[in-house]
Short mmCIF file of C-alpha atoms in Angstrom, two decimals:
data_model
loop_
_atom_site.label_atom_id
_atom_site.label_comp_id
_atom_site.label_asym_id
_atom_site.label_seq_id
_atom_site.Cartn_x
_atom_site.Cartn_y
_atom_site.Cartn_z
CA MET A 814 58.05 12.44 11.12
CA THR A 815 59.52 9.76 13.37
CA GLU A 816 57.50 7.41 15.51
CA ASN A 817 58.49 9.05 18.79
CA SER A 818 57.96 12.60 17.62
CA GLN A 819 54.66 14.31 18.38
CA ALA A 820 52.85 16.95 16.36
CA PRO A 821 52.27 20.24 18.09
CA ARG A 822 48.82 20.28 19.64
CA SER A 823 46.77 23.43 19.84
CA GLU A 824 45.29 23.88 23.25
CA LEU A 825 41.55 24.56 23.25
CA PRO A 826 40.16 26.86 25.89
CA GLN A 827 38.27 24.76 28.37
CA ALA A 828 35.77 27.53 28.91
CA SER A 829 34.31 26.68 25.49
CA TYR A 830 35.16 23.02 24.89
CA PRO A 831 35.25 20.05 27.26
CA SER A 832 38.36 17.99 27.43
CA THR A 833 38.25 14.77 25.42
CA SER A 834 41.79 13.45 25.91
CA ALA A 835 42.17 10.30 27.98
CA PRO A 836 44.63 10.24 30.92
CA SER A 837 47.93 8.48 30.31
CA GLY A 838 47.99 6.47 33.51
CA PRO A 839 45.43 4.69 35.63
CA VAL A 840 42.73 6.89 37.03
CA LEU A 841 42.78 6.91 40.81
CA PRO A 842 39.98 8.29 42.93
CA THR A 843 40.83 11.74 44.28
CA ARG A 844 39.49 13.34 47.38
CA SER A 845 38.80 17.04 47.49
CA THR A 846 40.13 18.85 50.58
CA PRO A 847 39.59 22.46 51.75
CA ALA A 848 43.24 23.22 50.98
CA SER A 849 42.93 21.99 47.37
CA LYS A 850 39.77 24.01 46.88
CA ALA A 851 41.53 27.13 48.12
CA ARG A 852 44.49 26.58 45.79
CA ALA A 853 42.12 26.07 42.84
CA GLY A 854 40.25 29.27 43.61
CA LEU A 855 43.49 31.21 43.97
CA LYS A 856 44.72 29.83 40.64
CA ILE A 857 41.60 30.99 38.86
CA LEU A 858 41.92 34.41 40.47
CA VAL A 859 45.51 35.03 39.36
CA SER A 860 45.27 33.32 35.93
CA SER A 861 44.71 35.39 32.80
CA GLN A 862 41.32 35.11 31.10
CA GLN A 863 40.95 33.06 27.93
CA ALA A 864 39.22 34.51 24.89
CA MET A 865 35.97 32.84 23.86
CA THR A 866 36.42 30.70 20.76
CA VAL A 867 32.74 30.93 19.74
CA PRO A 868 31.15 34.26 20.57
CA MET A 869 27.61 34.36 21.91
CA ARG A 870 25.17 35.98 19.55
CA GLY A 871 21.64 37.30 19.54
CA VAL A 872 19.33 37.06 22.50
CA ALA A 873 21.53 34.51 24.24
CA ARG A 874 24.21 37.19 24.76
CA VAL A 875 21.89 39.41 26.84
CA ALA A 876 19.60 36.70 28.21
CA GLN A 877 20.34 37.62 31.82
CA ARG A 878 19.01 41.17 31.43
CA GLN A 879 15.54 41.77 32.71
CA PHE A 880 14.08 43.02 29.41
CA ALA A 881 15.74 40.20 27.38
CA GLN A 882 14.53 37.21 29.36
CA ALA A 883 11.08 37.26 27.76
CA ALA A 884 12.59 37.43 24.28
CA PHE A 885 14.92 34.55 25.09
CA ASN A 886 12.00 32.40 26.27
CA ARG A 887 10.04 33.32 23.18
CA GLN A 888 12.95 32.28 20.98
CA ARG A 889 13.13 28.89 22.67
CA GLN A 890 9.39 28.43 22.16
CA ARG A 891 9.71 29.20 18.45
CA VAL A 892 12.57 26.73 18.07
CA GLN A 893 10.56 24.11 19.93
CA LEU A 894 7.54 24.86 17.74
CA GLN A 895 9.55 24.40 14.55
CA GLU A 896 11.08 21.17 15.81
CA GLU A 897 7.65 19.83 16.77
CA THR A 898 6.25 20.82 13.37
CA ARG A 899 9.08 19.03 11.62
CA SER A 900 8.53 15.92 13.73
CA VAL A 901 4.81 15.82 12.91
CA LEU A 902 5.49 16.22 9.19
CA ASN A 903 8.15 13.51 9.27
CA PHE A 904 5.77 11.13 11.01
CA SER A 905 2.99 11.92 8.52
CA LEU A 906 5.39 11.23 5.64
CA ARG A 907 6.37 7.85 7.09
CA LEU A 908 2.70 7.05 7.57
CA ALA A 909 1.95 7.94 3.94
CA GLU A 910 4.85 5.81 2.76
CA THR A 911 3.57 2.83 4.73
CA MET A 912 0.07 3.20 3.31
CA PHE A 913 1.35 3.58 -0.24
CA ARG A 914 3.65 0.56 0.08
CA PHE A 915 0.87 -1.70 1.38
CA GLY A 916 -1.56 -0.79 -1.41
CA ALA A 917 -3.64 2.24 -0.32
CA ASP A 918 -4.96 4.49 -3.07
CA SER A 919 -3.76 8.06 -3.47
CA ALA A 920 -6.96 9.69 -2.22
CA ASP A 921 -6.76 7.84 1.10
CA VAL A 922 -3.07 8.70 1.48
CA ASP A 923 -3.79 12.37 0.83
CA ALA A 924 -6.67 12.43 3.31
CA ALA A 925 -4.66 10.60 5.96
CA VAL A 926 -1.76 13.07 5.82
CA VAL A 927 -4.04 16.11 6.04
CA ALA A 928 -6.12 14.59 8.86
CA VAL A 929 -3.14 13.47 10.96
CA CYS A 930 -1.36 16.81 10.58
CA GLY A 931 -4.57 18.65 11.48
CA THR A 932 -5.02 16.49 14.58
CA TYR A 933 -1.56 17.43 15.80
CA GLY A 934 -2.15 21.14 15.14
CA ILE A 935 -0.67 21.64 11.67
CA HIS A 936 -3.20 22.88 9.14
CA ASP A 937 -3.10 23.82 5.46
CA VAL A 938 -0.68 21.05 4.54
CA GLU A 939 -0.23 20.47 0.82
CA VAL A 940 0.33 16.90 -0.39
CA ASP A 941 1.61 16.02 -3.86
CA ILE A 942 1.53 12.35 -4.83
CA SER A 943 3.03 10.86 -7.97
CA TYR A 944 3.46 7.24 -8.94
CA GLN A 945 6.60 6.67 -6.86
CA SER A 946 6.95 9.69 -4.60
CA ILE A 947 5.12 11.66 -1.92
CA ARG A 948 5.81 15.32 -1.24
CA ILE A 949 4.51 17.30 1.76
CA ASN A 950 4.78 21.08 1.80
CA TYR A 951 3.92 23.32 4.74
CA VAL A 952 4.22 27.10 5.16
CA SER A 953 3.39 28.48 8.59
CA GLU A 954 1.98 31.80 7.34
CA PHE A 955 -1.33 30.16 6.46
CA ASP A 956 -1.89 29.07 10.05
CA GLU A 957 -0.82 32.47 11.33
CA ALA A 958 -3.24 34.22 8.97
CA ALA A 959 -6.08 31.84 9.83
CA SER A 960 -5.69 32.68 13.51
CA ARG A 961 -6.37 36.34 12.67
CA GLY A 962 -9.29 35.58 10.37
CA ASP A 963 -7.65 36.48 7.06
CA TYR A 964 -5.53 34.63 4.55
CA LEU A 965 -2.68 37.01 3.74
CA ALA A 966 -0.43 38.24 6.52
CA PRO A 967 0.17 41.99 6.11
CA ALA A 968 3.74 43.18 5.76
CA GLY A 969 5.37 43.99 9.04
CA SER A 970 2.86 42.04 11.11
CA GLY A 971 5.68 40.23 12.87
CA ALA A 972 4.18 36.79 12.29
CA GLU A 973 6.74 34.02 12.47
CA LYS A 974 6.96 32.25 9.09
CA PHE A 975 8.81 29.07 8.31
CA SER A 976 8.34 26.35 5.70
CA HIS A 977 9.07 22.65 5.38
CA ASN A 978 9.25 20.56 2.22
CA LEU A 979 9.60 16.79 2.64
CA VAL A 980 9.89 14.13 -0.07
CA ARG A 981 9.88 10.37 0.12
CA VAL A 982 10.38 7.98 -2.84
CA ILE A 983 8.63 4.59 -2.78
CA ARG A 984 10.08 2.08 -5.21
CA SER A 985 8.65 -1.15 -3.81
CA SER A 986 5.18 -2.30 -2.88
CA ALA A 987 3.60 -5.46 -1.54
CA GLU A 988 -0.08 -6.10 -0.99
CA ASN A 989 -0.45 -6.80 2.72
CA TYR A 990 -4.06 -6.53 3.82
CA ALA A 991 -3.30 -7.22 7.49
CA ALA A 992 -0.73 -4.41 7.72
CA LEU A 993 -2.89 -2.02 5.67
CA GLU A 994 -5.86 -2.68 7.94
CA ALA A 995 -3.74 -2.04 11.04
CA THR A 996 -2.47 1.22 9.51
CA TYR A 997 -6.00 2.49 8.84
CA ARG A 998 -7.09 1.75 12.38
CA LEU A 999 -4.03 3.56 13.71
CA ILE A 1000 -5.03 6.62 11.66
CA HIS A 1001 -8.54 6.52 13.10
CA ARG A 1002 -7.17 6.37 16.63
CA ILE A 1003 -4.97 9.36 15.87
CA THR A 1004 -7.77 11.45 14.39
CA ASP A 1005 -10.04 10.54 17.30
CA ALA A 1006 -7.39 12.00 19.67
CA GLN A 1007 -6.91 8.67 21.41
CA ILE A 1008 -3.15 8.33 21.02
CA THR A 1009 -0.11 10.57 21.35
CA ARG A 1010 2.31 11.08 18.50
CA THR A 1011 5.13 9.29 20.32
CA ARG A 1012 2.99 6.23 20.82
CA ALA A 1013 1.69 6.46 17.25
CA GLU A 1014 5.26 6.45 15.93
CA ARG A 1015 6.03 3.36 17.96
CA GLN A 1016 2.92 1.55 16.69
CA LEU A 1017 3.67 2.53 13.08
CA ALA A 1018 7.16 1.06 13.44
CA GLU A 1019 5.63 -2.15 14.78
CA ILE A 1020 3.22 -2.34 11.84
CA SER A 1021 6.06 -1.88 9.35
CA THR A 1022 8.25 -4.58 10.90
CA VAL A 1023 5.74 -7.21 12.00
CA LYS A 1024 5.81 -10.54 10.20
CA LYS A 1025 3.13 -11.38 7.66
CA PRO A 1026 0.32 -13.65 8.92
CA TYR A 1027 1.02 -16.51 6.49
CA SER A 1028 4.23 -18.27 5.53
CA PRO A 1029 5.17 -19.02 1.89
CA ALA A 1030 3.98 -22.61 2.32
CA VAL A 1031 0.55 -21.47 3.50
CA LEU A 1032 0.38 -18.95 0.66
CA LEU A 1033 1.03 -21.76 -1.80
CA VAL A 1034 -1.94 -23.66 -0.38
CA TRP A 1035 -4.17 -20.58 -0.74
CA ASN A 1036 -3.10 -20.12 -4.36
CA LEU A 1037 -3.70 -23.77 -5.22
CA LEU A 1038 -7.18 -23.65 -3.72
CA MET A 1039 -7.80 -20.43 -5.62
CA ALA A 1040 -6.83 -22.09 -8.90
CA VAL A 1041 -9.12 -25.05 -8.26
CA ALA A 1042 -12.06 -22.83 -7.23
CA PHE A 1043 -11.76 -20.51 -10.23
CA THR A 1044 -11.44 -23.44 -12.64
CA LEU A 1045 -14.67 -24.93 -11.34
CA GLY A 1046 -16.31 -21.51 -11.25
CA VAL A 1047 -15.67 -20.76 -14.94
CA GLY A 1048 -17.11 -24.13 -15.98
CA GLY A 1049 -14.15 -26.50 -15.94
CA SER A 1050 -14.52 -30.15 -14.96
CA TRP A 1051 -13.00 -31.79 -11.93
CA ARG A 1052 -10.23 -33.07 -14.21
CA ALA A 1053 -9.43 -29.51 -15.27
CA ALA A 1054 -9.45 -28.43 -11.63
CA LEU A 1055 -7.02 -31.22 -10.79
CA VAL A 1056 -4.71 -30.14 -13.61
CA SER A 1057 -4.92 -26.53 -12.38
CA PHE A 1058 -3.80 -27.71 -8.96
CA PHE A 1059 -0.57 -29.23 -10.28
CA VAL A 1060 0.01 -26.59 -12.94
CA PHE A 1061 -0.01 -23.84 -10.38
CA ILE A 1062 2.60 -25.62 -8.33
CA ALA A 1063 4.88 -25.17 -11.34
CA VAL A 1064 3.69 -21.57 -11.75
CA ASN A 1065 4.44 -20.76 -8.11
CA PHE A 1066 7.98 -22.11 -8.16
CA SER A 1067 8.75 -20.50 -11.52
CA MET A 1068 7.59 -17.09 -10.29
CA VAL A 1069 9.53 -17.51 -7.04
CA TRP A 1070 12.58 -18.35 -9.10
CA ALA A 1071 12.03 -15.25 -11.24
CA GLY A 1072 11.62 -13.13 -8.12
CA LYS A 1073 15.11 -14.10 -6.93
CA PHE A 1074 16.55 -12.37 -9.99
CA GLY A 1075 14.54 -9.23 -9.37
CA LEU A 1076 12.84 -9.35 -12.76
CA PRO A 1077 10.30 -6.63 -13.57
CA SER A 1078 6.62 -7.49 -13.37
CA PHE A 1079 6.38 -7.73 -17.18
CA PHE A 1080 8.62 -10.81 -17.25
CA THR A 1081 6.96 -12.28 -14.18
CA MET A 1082 3.53 -12.04 -15.79
CA ALA A 1083 4.86 -13.43 -19.07
CA LEU A 1084 6.44 -16.37 -17.28
CA GLY A 1085 3.30 -17.15 -15.28
CA SER A 1086 0.91 -16.98 -18.21
CA GLY A 1087 3.36 -18.91 -20.41
CA VAL A 1088 3.66 -21.78 -17.93
CA VAL A 1089 -0.12 -21.99 -17.46
CA THR A 1090 -0.83 -21.94 -21.19
CA PHE A 1091 1.88 -24.44 -22.12
CA PHE A 1092 0.91 -27.09 -19.59
CA ALA A 1093 -2.82 -26.60 -20.19
CA LEU A 1094 -2.40 -27.09 -23.95
CA TRP A 1095 0.02 -29.98 -23.43
CA VAL A 1096 -2.30 -31.92 -21.13
CA GLY A 1097 -5.46 -31.08 -23.12
CA SER A 1098 -4.09 -31.82 -26.60
CA THR A 1099 -5.50 -34.82 -28.46
CA ASP A 1100 -1.93 -36.02 -29.07
CA SER A 1101 -0.97 -36.05 -25.41
CA TRP A 1102 -0.56 -39.13 -23.25
CA PHE A 1103 -3.31 -37.89 -20.91
CA PHE A 1104 -5.86 -37.69 -23.72
CA GLN A 1105 -4.98 -41.17 -24.95
CA GLN A 1106 -5.58 -42.50 -21.43
CA GLY A 1107 -9.07 -40.97 -21.38
CA PHE A 1108 -8.14 -37.98 -19.20
CA VAL A 1109 -9.88 -35.26 -21.23
CA VAL A 1110 -9.67 -31.66 -20.02
CA SER A 1111 -10.54 -28.24 -21.42
CA PRO A 1112 -7.37 -26.11 -21.71
CA PRO A 1113 -9.22 -22.76 -22.00
CA HIS A 1114 -10.82 -23.19 -18.59
CA ILE A 1115 -7.44 -23.87 -16.99
CA VAL A 1116 -5.90 -20.85 -18.67
CA ALA A 1117 -8.93 -18.70 -17.81
CA ALA A 1118 -8.52 -19.50 -14.11
CA GLY A 1119 -4.83 -18.66 -14.38
CA LEU A 1120 -5.49 -15.33 -16.05
CA MET A 1121 -7.98 -14.40 -13.33
CA MET A 1122 -5.18 -14.89 -10.83
CA LEU A 1123 -2.55 -13.06 -12.89
CA LEU A 1124 -4.50 -10.05 -14.16
CA PRO A 1125 -3.39 -6.82 -12.41
CA THR A 1126 -6.91 -6.01 -11.25
CA PHE A 1127 -5.84 -4.27 -8.05
CA ARG A 1128 -3.59 -1.82 -9.88
CA LEU A 1129 -6.22 -1.17 -12.54
CA VAL A 1130 -8.92 -0.32 -10.01
CA SER A 1131 -6.46 1.85 -8.11
CA ALA A 1132 -5.55 3.65 -11.34
CA MET A 1133 -9.21 4.38 -12.07
CA GLN A 1134 -9.66 5.69 -8.54
CA ASP A 1135 -6.67 8.00 -8.85
CA ALA A 1136 -7.85 9.29 -12.24
CA LEU A 1137 -11.33 10.08 -10.92
CA HIS A 1138 -10.04 11.54 -7.63
CA GLY A 1139 -7.81 14.07 -9.38
CA PHE A 1140 -4.38 12.35 -9.36
CA PRO A 1141 -3.65 12.19 -13.10
CA LEU A 1142 0.10 11.58 -12.87
CA THR A 1143 -0.32 8.71 -10.43
CA ALA A 1144 -3.12 7.24 -12.53
CA ALA A 1145 -1.02 7.54 -15.70
CA GLY A 1146 1.86 5.69 -14.07
CA LYS A 1147 -0.40 2.89 -12.87
CA PHE A 1148 -2.08 2.62 -16.28
CA VAL A 1149 1.33 2.29 -17.95
CA VAL A 1150 2.42 -0.45 -15.53
CA THR A 1151 -0.96 -2.21 -15.88
CA GLY A 1152 -0.69 -2.09 -19.67
CA ALA A 1153 2.84 -3.48 -19.50
CA ASN A 1154 1.70 -6.34 -17.27
CA PHE A 1155 -1.22 -7.11 -19.58
CA THR A 1156 1.18 -7.11 -22.54
CA GLY A 1157 3.39 -9.49 -20.61
CA ILE A 1158 0.46 -11.87 -20.19
CA ILE A 1159 -0.21 -11.82 -23.94
CA ALA A 1160 3.52 -12.32 -24.62
CA GLY A 1161 3.53 -15.35 -22.31
CA ILE A 1162 0.57 -16.88 -24.13
CA SER A 1163 2.27 -16.25 -27.48
CA THR A 1164 5.51 -17.87 -26.31
CA ALA A 1165 3.63 -20.91 -25.01
CA LEU A 1166 1.82 -21.33 -28.35
CA THR A 1167 5.14 -21.17 -30.19
CA LEU A 1168 6.73 -23.77 -27.92
CA ILE A 1169 3.77 -26.15 -28.06
CA ASN A 1170 3.86 -26.06 -31.85
CA LEU A 1171 7.46 -27.27 -31.77
CA PHE A 1172 6.17 -30.58 -30.37
CA ASP A 1173 3.70 -30.92 -33.30
CA TYR A 1174 0.71 -31.10 -31.03
CA ALA A 1175 -2.71 -30.66 -32.59
CA SER A 1176 -3.92 -27.08 -32.64
CA LEU A 1177 -6.81 -26.07 -30.42
CA ASP A 1178 -10.25 -25.37 -31.84
CA VAL A 1179 -11.33 -22.53 -29.62
CA ASP A 1180 -14.92 -22.43 -30.84
CA ARG A 1181 -15.43 -26.10 -30.01
CA THR A 1182 -14.10 -25.70 -26.48
CA VAL A 1183 -16.65 -23.10 -25.43
CA PHE A 1184 -18.85 -25.22 -23.20
CA ASN A 1185 -22.10 -24.39 -21.51
CA PRO A 1186 -21.71 -22.47 -18.24
CA PRO A 1187 -21.67 -24.52 -15.04
CA PRO A 1188 -24.69 -24.80 -12.73
CA LEU A 1189 -25.38 -21.55 -10.96
CA TRP A 1190 -24.68 -22.95 -7.51
CA LEU A 1191 -21.28 -24.27 -8.63
CA ASN A 1192 -20.39 -20.95 -10.25
CA VAL A 1193 -21.36 -19.00 -7.12
CA VAL A 1194 -19.57 -21.35 -4.72
CA GLY A 1195 -16.45 -21.50 -6.87
CA MET A 1196 -16.22 -17.73 -7.18
CA VAL A 1197 -16.87 -17.14 -3.48
CA VAL A 1198 -14.17 -19.62 -2.47
CA GLY A 1199 -11.82 -18.09 -5.01
CA SER A 1200 -12.49 -14.60 -3.63
CA VAL A 1201 -11.74 -15.77 -0.10
CA MET A 1202 -8.48 -17.32 -1.28
CA VAL A 1203 -7.53 -14.05 -3.02
CA ALA A 1204 -7.94 -12.19 0.29
CA ALA A 1205 -5.91 -14.88 2.06
CA ALA A 1206 -3.15 -14.82 -0.56
CA TRP A 1207 -2.82 -11.06 0.04
CA GLN A 1208 -2.31 -11.64 3.77
CA GLY A 1209 -5.89 -10.99 4.88
CA ARG A 1210 -6.96 -12.13 8.34
CA GLY A 1211 -9.99 -14.20 9.33
CA ALA A 1212 -12.55 -11.37 9.49
CA ASN A 1213 -11.32 -10.06 6.16
CA LEU A 1214 -11.89 -13.47 4.56
CA MET A 1215 -15.46 -13.80 5.78
CA LEU A 1216 -16.40 -10.27 4.80
CA SER A 1217 -14.86 -10.72 1.36
CA ALA A 1218 -17.12 -13.73 0.87
CA LEU A 1219 -20.18 -11.64 1.83
CA VAL A 1220 -19.17 -8.87 -0.60
CA SER A 1221 -18.74 -11.43 -3.37
CA LEU A 1222 -22.18 -12.89 -2.63
CA ALA A 1223 -23.74 -9.42 -2.70
CA GLY A 1224 -22.10 -8.63 -6.03
CA GLN A 1225 -23.17 -11.94 -7.57
CA GLY A 1226 -26.69 -11.40 -6.27
CA ALA A 1227 -26.90 -8.07 -8.11
CA TYR A 1228 -25.18 -9.49 -11.18
CA TYR A 1229 -27.44 -12.52 -11.62
CA GLY A 1230 -30.48 -10.74 -10.21
CA LEU A 1231 -30.51 -8.38 -13.18
CA VAL A 1232 -30.16 -11.33 -15.56
CA PHE A 1233 -33.10 -13.16 -14.02
CA THR A 1234 -35.21 -10.02 -13.84
CA THR A 1235 -34.71 -8.87 -17.43
CA GLY A 1236 -34.27 -12.32 -18.98
CA ALA A 1237 -31.27 -11.08 -20.97
CA GLU A 1238 -27.79 -12.51 -21.00
CA ALA A 1239 -25.18 -11.15 -18.66
CA GLY A 1240 -23.65 -8.13 -20.35
CA ARG A 1241 -21.95 -4.88 -19.55
CA VAL A 1242 -24.92 -3.53 -17.62
CA SER A 1243 -24.79 -6.58 -15.36
CA VAL A 1244 -21.07 -6.04 -14.85
CA LEU A 1245 -21.65 -2.38 -14.01
CA LEU A 1246 -24.39 -3.21 -11.50
CA GLY A 1247 -22.39 -5.99 -9.90
CA ALA A 1248 -19.30 -3.79 -9.63
CA LEU A 1249 -21.31 -0.94 -8.13
CA THR A 1250 -22.70 -3.31 -5.51
CA VAL A 1251 -19.27 -4.70 -4.68
CA GLY A 1252 -17.77 -1.21 -4.39
CA ALA A 1253 -20.62 0.09 -2.23
CA ALA A 1254 -20.47 -2.93 0.09
CA GLY A 1255 -16.71 -2.63 0.47
CA ALA A 1256 -16.90 1.11 1.17
CA PHE A 1257 -19.65 0.59 3.77
CA LEU A 1258 -17.58 -2.03 5.58
CA GLY A 1259 -14.56 0.26 5.43
CA HIS A 1260 -16.49 3.10 7.10
CA ARG A 1261 -18.09 0.80 9.61
CA LEU A 1262 -14.95 -1.06 10.68
CA HIS A 1263 -12.34 1.66 10.10
CA THR A 1264 -10.55 -0.44 7.49
CA PRO A 1265 -9.63 0.10 3.81
CA ALA A 1266 -12.46 -0.69 1.42
CA ALA A 1267 -10.06 -2.29 -1.07
CA ILE A 1268 -9.51 -5.37 1.09
CA TYR A 1269 -13.17 -6.24 0.53
CA TYR A 1270 -14.04 -5.14 -3.01
CA ILE A 1271 -10.86 -6.38 -4.73
CA PRO A 1272 -11.47 -10.04 -3.77
CA GLY A 1273 -15.22 -9.58 -4.17
CA MET A 1274 -15.05 -8.53 -7.82
CA MET A 1275 -13.05 -11.51 -9.09
CA PHE A 1276 -16.12 -13.34 -10.42
CA MET A 1277 -16.57 -10.69 -13.16
CA LEU A 1278 -13.08 -10.90 -14.66
CA PRO A 1279 -13.23 -12.06 -18.32
CA GLY A 1280 -10.38 -14.57 -18.19
CA LEU A 1281 -11.93 -16.97 -20.72
CA THR A 1282 -12.66 -14.16 -23.18
CA ILE A 1283 -9.09 -12.89 -22.98
CA PHE A 1284 -7.62 -16.32 -23.71
CA ARG A 1285 -9.96 -17.08 -26.58
CA SER A 1286 -9.31 -13.70 -28.18
CA ALA A 1287 -5.56 -13.87 -27.66
CA TYR A 1288 -5.44 -17.40 -29.09
CA ALA A 1289 -7.44 -16.43 -32.18
CA LEU A 1290 -5.25 -13.36 -32.70
CA LEU A 1291 -1.89 -15.02 -32.16
CA GLU A 1292 -2.67 -18.16 -34.19
CA GLY A 1293 -4.01 -16.06 -37.08
CA GLU A 1294 -7.34 -17.92 -37.18
CA ASP A 1295 -9.49 -14.79 -37.07
CA ILE A 1296 -7.54 -11.63 -36.37
CA THR A 1297 -10.63 -9.42 -36.51
CA ALA A 1298 -12.48 -11.58 -33.97
CA GLY A 1299 -9.41 -11.68 -31.74
CA LEU A 1300 -9.05 -7.90 -31.71
CA HIS A 1301 -12.77 -7.51 -31.11
CA GLY A 1302 -12.65 -9.93 -28.20
CA LEU A 1303 -9.69 -8.20 -26.58
CA ALA A 1304 -11.45 -4.85 -26.97
CA ASN A 1305 -14.59 -6.26 -25.31
CA ALA A 1306 -12.55 -7.74 -22.46
CA SER A 1307 -10.72 -4.44 -21.91
CA THR A 1308 -14.03 -2.58 -21.90
CA THR A 1309 -15.45 -5.02 -19.36
CA VAL A 1310 -12.47 -4.58 -17.06
CA LEU A 1311 -12.69 -0.78 -17.31
CA MET A 1312 -16.42 -0.83 -16.58
CA LEU A 1313 -15.70 -3.11 -13.65
CA ALA A 1314 -13.24 -0.61 -12.19
CA THR A 1315 -15.56 2.33 -12.91
CA GLY A 1316 -18.51 0.66 -11.18
CA ILE A 1317 -16.43 -0.03 -8.07
CA VAL A 1318 -15.22 3.57 -7.89
CA PHE A 1319 -18.75 4.90 -8.34
CA GLY A 1320 -20.02 2.60 -5.59
CA THR A 1321 -17.39 3.88 -3.17
CA TYR A 1322 -18.20 7.48 -4.14
CA LEU A 1323 -21.89 6.88 -3.46
CA VAL A 1324 -21.33 5.40 -0.02
CA ASP A 1325 -18.79 8.08 0.93
CA TYR A 1326 -21.32 10.78 0.07
CA LEU A 1327 -24.18 9.10 1.95
CA VAL A 1328 -22.04 8.52 5.03
CA SER A 1329 -20.75 12.11 5.11
CA ARG A 1330 -24.20 13.50 4.37
CA PHE A 1331 -26.34 11.51 6.79
CA GLY A 1332 -24.31 9.44 9.21
CA GLY A 1333 -20.69 10.45 9.58
CA SER A 1334 -18.15 7.74 10.09
CA ALA A 1335 -19.85 4.92 11.94
CA SER A 1336 -17.55 3.24 14.37
CA LYS A 1337 -17.67 -0.38 15.42
CA GLU A 1338 -16.44 0.51 18.91
CA SER A 1339 -18.31 2.61 21.41
CA PRO A 1340 -16.61 5.79 22.67
CA GLU A 1341 -16.11 4.21 26.08
CA GLN A 1342 -14.39 1.17 24.54
CA ALA A 1343 -12.19 3.43 22.44
CA ARG A 1344 -11.14 5.43 25.51
CA GLN A 1345 -10.31 2.24 27.39
CA ALA A 1346 -8.27 0.94 24.45
CA GLU A 1347 -6.28 4.14 23.99
CA PRO A 1348 -6.52 6.38 27.06
CA SER A 1349 -3.85 8.85 25.90
CA PRO A 1350 -4.98 12.48 25.87
CA GLN A 1351 -5.06 14.68 22.80
CA VAL A 1352 -1.73 16.02 21.74
CA GLN A 1353 -1.29 19.74 21.22
CA ARG A 1354 1.53 21.70 19.72
CA PRO A 1355 3.75 23.73 22.02
CA GLY A 1356 2.43 27.18 22.77
CA GLN A 1357 -1.22 26.27 22.11
#
């Protein structure tokens, strides 16, 4: 085909399709005159009719008849109803994805989807949550049957039935307490009928795109203060705390470097624990330059503080919650990832021991480095400050930090109160009581302030993590000094962590039952303040 030749163009009837071709010359304004209107009308009158390209079907074909107008209106209402249902389900799925990505547990995600859909007029929604996906299924026949008082629509009843099945896969997560708190409060405003769906969608988009409260430089400061506080809290000296400060600068930059390569969490945990262990053993060895200058530190206390920061406690507690709330697949996935991260920590310690032996440094006598615990006031202050820094490192705001400190104090009060009352050493019963107190306090604050309980009890439980026991046991096992004692110590540490998670879950269960049984959900704001904050009326589905 030559450049000047043109392909034959099929003319489309303008009765069915608008013209989309641009004019060849400049468009000049035209002025309609009575003569031109008459010629146009005459042309239409004498021209032959064009066949319709797309025939009209169904009710639309007879919509102008008197007995078809009602059916046509009813059809439009059903289409509008289905579109509105789909929009509500899509919004609920995006809300669930946001909660899951910011660290909410499966039970809260399930309850949020059902509550939000019910608020906007969609009932009997089924939610299926796995480790990385959320599925929402809805069939309209259940709502139709419920309106008649039964559960199975009889054949030929004429009830309109339609179904929707939505799936969303979540492959990334980041603990963001500020965003998670804002999401929970948005859900409460929705369920209290204070906000329309359109406005809720806009606010959810703002929550998902807003910047985090703290920059990477500020987060580094929080992590360094956390390392110092935990080192002092587990019984380390001020020299050990100073070493932890500089060691965790190296840990931070090494983990940031690993994050640029997109390494899985196993390698990130191995790298972090390896760096902490290597530098702690290097500085604390009797052959090091620091020791010869009189700068004596206890490596186990430095490593213990590091393990408290690296242990996947949040995921473990969330896995226990999912297992007890009836989400076995989600819990299994989280347990597998938690086990892999814990294995990565042990692998990092093993690699650090191998590297330090290449420099012919003196081996560590673990039994001799077990010092007496610090004064009680120093232990309490160190753990409280460390808990506050944990909440800050996970993007918690000012109120979250203060309340996390109160939860930590309450848990330590129960933990040490049992020790002083019974005169026995702190054991598993003390851990269980302290965890129950922390979980109950976090759940109460969550109900009271319309916030997730996890942002309070996760930082508040840090004082019970057995970081020193894990390092001592891993060292004894990997160095071959006493394999039986090492395995026994790791088993005891794992049991302590599991009891810690179980106590927290039981505390939240207890408070949830008491609140639902006696008080309902206590709100921080009065109804008048809530109406002034969100004056939007309740949203109803079309046709209701």
